Amino acid sequence: MDALPPRLTPEEEGSFQYLRIKDQTPPILTKAIDALHRHKSEFFEKHGEEGTEAEKKAISLLSKLRNELQTDKPFLPLTDNSADTDVWNQYLEYHHSLLNENNKKIVLWGNKCDLALSPDESIPETSSPVVTLEDLQLFILVDNMDHVWSLLINRKKMRQETFPVTRVDFIMDNAGFELVADLVMADFLLASKLATEIHFHGKSIPWFVSNTIKKDMDWVIEQLKAANTKCMSDCGINWEHYLKHTWIYQDHMFWTLPHEYCTMSQVSPDLYAELQKSNLILFKGDLNYRKLVGDRKWKLTVPFHQALNGFHPAPLCSIRTVKTEALVGLAHGQGRHVAGIDPQWRTSGKFGVFQFDGSL
């Protein structure tokens, strides 16, 4: 196999990763601190002095982290007793060793020269997604959804003879509107008999604050059940029923580990084996895409299959709005064309892809 391209890192001044760490993350932490201050009385009312002390400790830790980011302090090993602490510390130690190796090279070549002389905001979702679909079609850079439908339709046609079960897995991204859209999609797949069971893979903790956890699914369903509109309350009742039968929710520590997905079969073979049972895996969102392709400086024209770097547990499709620079599978010249439309197209979130890998 050809050598892998270098990773996208914040080392390059002006890059998306650099600006994310330097300019975007500290204000996000400030907003989180302000939110804790505003809800101080609620913590006391619900949890007493213990809640007040927890709020103070959280503010202290967030303030410390903000200062460390702004002053370019090194990442220190984690000291809590969480299940993934050792994994993160080993990963951190590994990257420190790489940094030390680079420092050795800098010292070596320096010597040669000498010899030579991103919470607490609400985002309104008031526009109709249906009305804007036609306009958004122009911004889809790769559209392999026909492969997805072909796979599911073929299995449906052959179900009685060959495929009694069609399992679709959602590797979930964000709560809120996106979560509701995922649940509607899952409902449609069952109602149309394109799938017989749905598996949802959430996170044990949010990788980003908006990532879906089990509590988010439960909350959405309870809100729908309590809605005054009958079609919404019926939807909530139906989805609650599905969660007891044909919808299966599960989380796994791997989704919040630092590893890219091509390492899953070695790092978490149980999860890889579980995904191998699927007939179609839908990876949602930018973060999942980045971990699928390893967050590397791939050429835009590198095939999606190649960028997966051996990660092929089952047919899969990445459904992703382009918000970071990691991207593959474009046609020759397509990147230049899109850059002419929007110079910030790789980080603006205006463009999207449906990229499929697997046999039909």
Coordinates of C-alpha atoms in Angstrom, one line a residue:
M1 CA 0.0 0.0 0.0
D2 CA 1.2 3.5 -0.8
A3 CA 2.5 5.6 2.2
L4 CA -0.3 7.5 4.0
P5 CA -0.3 11.3 3.6
P6 CA 0.5 13.4 6.7
R7 CA -2.2 14.3 9.2
L8 CA -4.0 17.6 9.4
T9 CA -2.6 19.3 12.5
P10 CA -2.7 22.8 14.1
E11 CA 1.0 23.2 13.5
E12 CA 0.3 25.2 10.3
E13 CA -0.5 28.8 11.2
G14 CA -3.8 29.8 9.5
S15 CA -5.0 26.3 9.0
F16 CA -8.5 25.3 10.2
Q17 CA -7.0 23.2 13.0
Y18 CA -4.8 26.1 14.1
L19 CA -7.7 28.6 14.2
R20 CA -9.9 26.0 15.9
I21 CA -7.5 25.7 18.8
K22 CA -6.3 29.3 18.9
D23 CA -9.4 31.4 18.2
Q24 CA -12.5 29.2 18.5
T25 CA -12.1 26.9 21.5
P26 CA -11.3 29.6 24.2
P27 CA -14.5 31.5 23.5
I28 CA -16.5 28.2 23.6
L29 CA -15.0 27.6 27.0
T30 CA -15.9 31.1 28.1
K31 CA -19.5 30.6 27.1
A32 CA -19.5 27.3 29.1
I33 CA -18.2 29.1 32.1
D34 CA -20.7 31.9 31.8
A35 CA -23.5 29.3 31.5
L36 CA -22.4 27.6 34.7
H37 CA -22.4 31.0 36.4
R38 CA -26.0 31.8 35.2
H39 CA -27.3 28.4 36.4
K40 CA -25.6 28.6 39.8
S41 CA -28.8 29.0 41.8
E42 CA -30.4 26.0 39.9
F43 CA -27.5 23.8 41.0
F44 CA -28.0 24.8 44.6
E45 CA -31.8 24.3 44.5
K46 CA -31.4 20.8 43.0
H47 CA -28.3 19.5 44.7
G48 CA -27.6 21.8 47.7
E49 CA -24.0 22.6 48.7
E50 CA -22.8 19.6 46.7
G51 CA -24.2 21.2 43.6
T52 CA -22.6 24.5 44.4
E53 CA -19.2 22.9 45.0
A54 CA -19.5 20.9 41.7
E55 CA -20.2 24.2 39.9
K56 CA -17.2 25.9 41.4
K57 CA -14.9 22.9 40.5
A58 CA -16.2 22.8 37.0
I59 CA -15.6 26.5 36.5
S60 CA -12.1 26.2 37.9
L61 CA -11.2 23.3 35.6
L62 CA -12.7 25.0 32.5
S63 CA -10.8 28.2 33.4
K64 CA -7.6 26.3 33.8
L65 CA -8.1 24.5 30.5
R66 CA -8.8 27.9 28.7
N67 CA -5.6 29.4 30.2
E68 CA -3.6 26.4 29.1
L69 CA -4.9 26.7 25.5
Q70 CA -4.3 30.4 25.3
T71 CA -0.7 30.1 26.7
D72 CA 0.2 27.0 24.7
K73 CA 0.8 24.8 27.7
P74 CA 1.4 21.1 27.0
F75 CA -1.3 18.5 27.4
L76 CA -0.9 16.7 30.7
P77 CA -1.9 13.1 31.4
L78 CA -5.4 12.5 32.7
T79 CA -5.8 11.7 36.4
D80 CA -9.4 10.6 36.7
N81 CA -10.6 7.0 36.9
S82 CA -12.8 6.8 33.8
A83 CA -12.7 3.7 31.7
D84 CA -10.9 5.3 28.8
T85 CA -8.3 7.2 30.9
D86 CA -5.5 4.7 30.2
V87 CA -6.2 4.7 26.5
W88 CA -6.1 8.4 26.2
N89 CA -2.9 8.6 28.3
Q90 CA -1.2 6.0 26.2
Y91 CA -2.2 7.8 23.0
L92 CA -0.9 11.1 24.5
E93 CA 2.4 9.4 25.4
Y94 CA 2.7 8.1 21.9
H95 CA 2.3 11.5 20.4
H96 CA 4.7 13.0 22.9
S97 CA 7.2 10.4 21.7
L98 CA 6.6 11.6 18.1
L99 CA 7.1 15.2 19.2
N100 CA 10.3 14.3 20.9
E101 CA 11.5 12.5 17.8
N102 CA 10.8 15.7 15.8
N103 CA 12.7 17.7 18.4
K104 CA 15.6 15.4 18.0
K105 CA 15.6 16.0 14.2
I106 CA 15.4 19.8 14.8
V107 CA 18.4 19.6 17.1
L108 CA 20.3 17.5 14.6
W109 CA 19.7 19.8 11.6
G110 CA 20.3 22.9 13.8
N111 CA 23.7 21.4 14.7
K112 CA 24.3 20.9 11.0
C113 CA 23.6 24.6 10.3
D114 CA 25.9 25.5 13.1
L115 CA 28.6 23.4 11.5
A116 CA 27.9 25.2 8.2
L117 CA 27.9 28.5 10.1
S118 CA -16.3 25.9 19.9
P119 CA -22.4 26.1 24.6
D120 CA -25.0 27.6 25.7
E121 CA -26.6 29.0 22.6
S122 CA -29.8 28.0 21.0
I123 CA -29.8 27.8 17.2
P124 CA -33.2 28.4 15.6
E125 CA -34.3 26.0 13.0
T126 CA -37.2 27.9 11.5
S127 CA -36.8 27.3 7.8
S128 CA -38.4 24.3 6.1
P129 CA -35.9 21.6 5.3
V130 CA -38.2 20.3 2.5
V131 CA -38.4 23.7 0.8
T132 CA -34.6 24.1 0.8
L133 CA -33.8 20.6 -0.5
E134 CA -33.9 21.5 -4.2
D135 CA -31.6 24.5 -3.6
L136 CA -29.2 22.3 -1.5
Q137 CA -28.9 19.7 -4.3
L138 CA -26.4 22.0 -6.1
F139 CA -24.1 21.8 -3.1
I140 CA -23.8 17.9 -3.0
L141 CA -20.3 17.2 -4.3
V142 CA -20.6 13.4 -4.3
D143 CA -24.0 11.7 -4.4
N144 CA -23.9 7.9 -4.0
M145 CA -27.4 7.5 -2.5
D146 CA -28.5 5.5 -5.5
H147 CA -26.1 2.8 -4.3
V148 CA -27.8 2.8 -0.9
W149 CA -31.3 2.5 -2.4
S150 CA -30.2 -0.2 -4.8
L151 CA -28.7 -2.3 -2.0
L152 CA -31.8 -2.0 0.2
I153 CA -34.3 -2.5 -2.7
N154 CA -32.5 -5.6 -3.9
R155 CA -32.5 -7.1 -0.4
K156 CA -36.2 -6.3 -0.1
K157 CA -37.0 -8.1 -3.4
M158 CA -35.0 -11.1 -2.3
R159 CA -36.1 -11.1 1.4
Q160 CA -38.4 -14.1 1.3
E161 CA -35.9 -16.3 -0.6
T162 CA -32.5 -15.1 0.7
F163 CA -32.5 -12.2 3.1
P164 CA -35.0 -12.7 6.0
V165 CA -33.3 -9.8 7.9
T166 CA -32.0 -6.5 6.7
R167 CA -30.2 -4.6 9.4
V168 CA -29.2 -0.9 9.0
D169 CA -26.8 0.7 11.5
F170 CA -26.7 4.5 12.2
I171 CA -23.4 5.8 13.6
M172 CA -24.9 8.9 15.0
D173 CA -23.7 12.5 15.1
N174 CA -25.6 15.3 16.7
A175 CA -28.7 15.6 18.9
G176 CA -31.5 18.1 18.1
F177 CA -32.8 18.5 14.6
E178 CA -30.3 15.9 13.2
L179 CA -31.3 13.3 15.7
V180 CA -35.0 13.8 14.8
A181 CA -34.1 13.4 11.1
D182 CA -32.3 10.2 11.9
L183 CA -35.3 8.8 13.7
V184 CA -37.6 9.8 10.8
M185 CA -35.3 8.1 8.4
A186 CA -35.2 4.9 10.5
D187 CA -39.0 5.0 10.7
F188 CA -39.3 5.3 7.0
L189 CA -36.9 2.3 6.4
L190 CA -39.1 0.1 8.6
A191 CA -42.4 1.3 7.2
S192 CA -41.2 0.8 3.7
K193 CA -39.8 -2.6 4.6
L194 CA -36.4 -1.6 3.3
A195 CA -35.1 -2.7 6.7
T196 CA -36.3 -5.0 9.4
E197 CA -34.2 -3.8 12.3
I198 CA -32.3 -0.6 13.1
H199 CA -29.2 -0.3 15.3
F200 CA -28.3 3.2 16.7
H201 CA -24.8 3.7 17.8
G202 CA -24.5 6.7 20.1
K203 CA -21.7 7.9 22.4
S204 CA -21.2 7.1 26.0
I205 CA -20.2 10.7 26.5
P206 CA -20.5 13.6 24.0
W207 CA -17.3 13.9 21.9
F208 CA -18.6 17.3 21.1
V209 CA -21.3 18.8 23.3
S210 CA -24.0 18.3 20.7
N211 CA -23.2 14.6 20.1
T212 CA -26.1 12.1 20.7
I213 CA -26.2 10.0 23.9
K214 CA -29.1 7.8 25.0
K215 CA -30.6 10.5 27.2
D216 CA -31.1 12.6 24.0
M217 CA -33.1 9.9 22.3
D218 CA -35.2 9.4 25.4
W219 CA -35.8 13.1 25.7
V220 CA -36.9 13.5 22.1
I221 CA -39.4 10.7 22.4
E222 CA -40.8 12.0 25.7
Q223 CA -41.2 15.5 24.1
L224 CA -43.1 14.0 21.1
K225 CA -45.4 11.9 23.3
A226 CA -46.3 15.1 25.2
A227 CA -46.9 17.2 22.1
N228 CA -50.4 18.7 21.5
T229 CA -50.3 17.7 17.8
K230 CA -51.7 14.1 17.4
C231 CA -49.3 13.1 14.6
M232 CA -46.3 14.1 16.8
S233 CA -47.6 12.3 19.9
D234 CA -48.4 9.2 17.8
C235 CA -44.8 9.4 16.4
G236 CA -43.4 9.5 20.0
I237 CA -45.5 6.5 21.0
N238 CA -44.5 4.5 17.9
W239 CA -40.8 5.3 18.4
E240 CA -41.0 4.2 22.1
H241 CA -42.5 0.9 20.9
Y242 CA -39.7 0.5 18.3
L243 CA -37.0 1.0 21.0
K244 CA -38.5 -2.0 22.7
H245 CA -38.5 -4.2 19.6
T246 CA -36.9 -3.4 16.2
W247 CA -34.7 -0.3 17.2
I248 CA -31.6 -1.2 19.3
Y249 CA -29.6 1.6 20.9
Q250 CA -26.0 0.9 22.0
D251 CA -22.9 2.8 22.8
H252 CA -19.3 1.8 22.9
M253 CA -16.2 3.4 24.4
F254 CA -14.4 3.2 21.0
W255 CA -16.5 6.1 19.6
T256 CA -14.9 8.5 22.0
L257 CA -11.4 7.1 21.8
P258 CA -8.7 8.9 19.8
H259 CA -8.3 6.1 17.2
E260 CA -9.3 6.3 13.6
Y261 CA -11.7 3.7 12.4
C262 CA -9.3 1.6 10.4
T263 CA -7.8 0.5 13.8
M264 CA -11.2 -0.7 15.1
S265 CA -10.6 -4.4 14.3
Q266 CA -7.5 -4.3 16.5
V267 CA -8.5 -1.8 19.2
S268 CA -12.2 -2.9 19.7
P269 CA -12.7 -6.2 17.8
D270 CA -16.0 -6.7 19.6
L271 CA -17.4 -3.6 18.0
Y272 CA -16.0 -4.4 14.6
A273 CA -17.6 -7.9 14.8
E274 CA -20.9 -6.3 15.7
L275 CA -20.7 -3.9 12.7
Q276 CA -19.9 -6.9 10.4
K277 CA -23.5 -8.2 11.2
S278 CA -24.9 -5.1 9.5
N279 CA -26.2 -4.9 5.9
L280 CA -25.7 -1.2 5.7
I281 CA -23.9 1.3 8.0
L282 CA -24.7 5.0 7.8
F283 CA -22.0 7.2 9.2
K284 CA -23.4 10.6 10.1
G285 CA -21.5 13.9 10.2
D286 CA -18.2 15.5 9.9
L287 CA -16.4 13.9 12.9
N288 CA -17.3 10.4 11.8
Y289 CA -16.0 11.2 8.3
R290 CA -12.7 12.5 9.6
K291 CA -12.2 9.3 11.6
L292 CA -13.2 7.2 8.6
V293 CA -10.5 8.7 6.4
G294 CA -8.0 9.3 9.2
D295 CA -8.0 13.1 9.2
R296 CA -5.2 13.1 6.6
K297 CA -4.0 15.4 3.8
W298 CA -5.5 13.2 1.1
K299 CA -5.6 14.4 -2.4
L300 CA -9.1 15.3 -3.3
T301 CA -9.3 12.7 -6.0
V302 CA -8.2 9.7 -3.9
P303 CA -11.0 7.1 -4.0
F304 CA -13.1 6.9 -0.8
H305 CA -12.5 3.1 -0.6
Q306 CA -8.7 3.7 -0.5
A307 CA -9.0 6.4 2.2
L308 CA -10.8 4.0 4.4
N309 CA -7.5 2.3 4.8
G310 CA -8.9 -1.2 5.2
F311 CA -12.0 -0.4 7.2
H312 CA -14.7 -2.4 5.5
P313 CA -16.9 -4.2 8.1
A314 CA -20.0 -4.0 5.8
P315 CA -21.3 -1.8 3.0
L316 CA -21.3 1.8 4.4
C317 CA -22.2 5.3 3.4
S318 CA -20.9 8.5 4.9
I319 CA -23.4 11.3 5.0
R320 CA -21.5 14.4 5.8
T321 CA -21.5 18.2 5.5
V322 CA -18.0 19.4 4.7
K323 CA -16.8 21.4 7.7
T324 CA -13.1 20.4 7.8
E325 CA -10.4 19.9 5.3
A326 CA -10.4 16.1 5.2
L327 CA -12.1 15.1 1.9
V328 CA -11.6 12.5 -0.8
G329 CA -13.5 11.0 -3.7
L330 CA -13.9 14.1 -5.9
A331 CA -13.6 14.2 -9.7
H332 CA -10.6 15.7 -11.3
G333 CA -10.9 19.5 -11.4
Q334 CA -14.0 19.5 -9.1
G335 CA -12.1 21.0 -6.2
R336 CA -10.8 23.9 -8.3
H337 CA -14.4 24.5 -9.7
V338 CA -15.9 24.6 -6.2
A339 CA -13.1 26.9 -4.9
G340 CA -14.1 29.3 -7.6
I341 CA -17.6 29.4 -6.1
D342 CA -16.6 29.6 -2.5
P343 CA -12.9 30.0 -1.5
Q344 CA -13.8 28.6 2.0
W345 CA -15.8 25.6 0.7
R346 CA -13.8 23.0 2.7
T347 CA -14.7 24.5 6.0
S348 CA -17.9 26.6 5.4
G349 CA -20.4 23.8 5.9
K350 CA -22.2 24.7 2.7
F351 CA -21.3 21.5 0.8
G352 CA -22.0 17.9 1.4
V353 CA -21.3 14.3 0.3
F354 CA -23.0 10.9 0.2
Q355 CA -20.1 8.5 -0.2
F356 CA -20.7 4.8 -0.5
D357 CA -18.3 1.9 -0.1
G358 CA -19.1 -1.8 -0.5
S359 CA -20.7 -4.3 -2.8
L360 CA -24.3 -4.1 -3.9

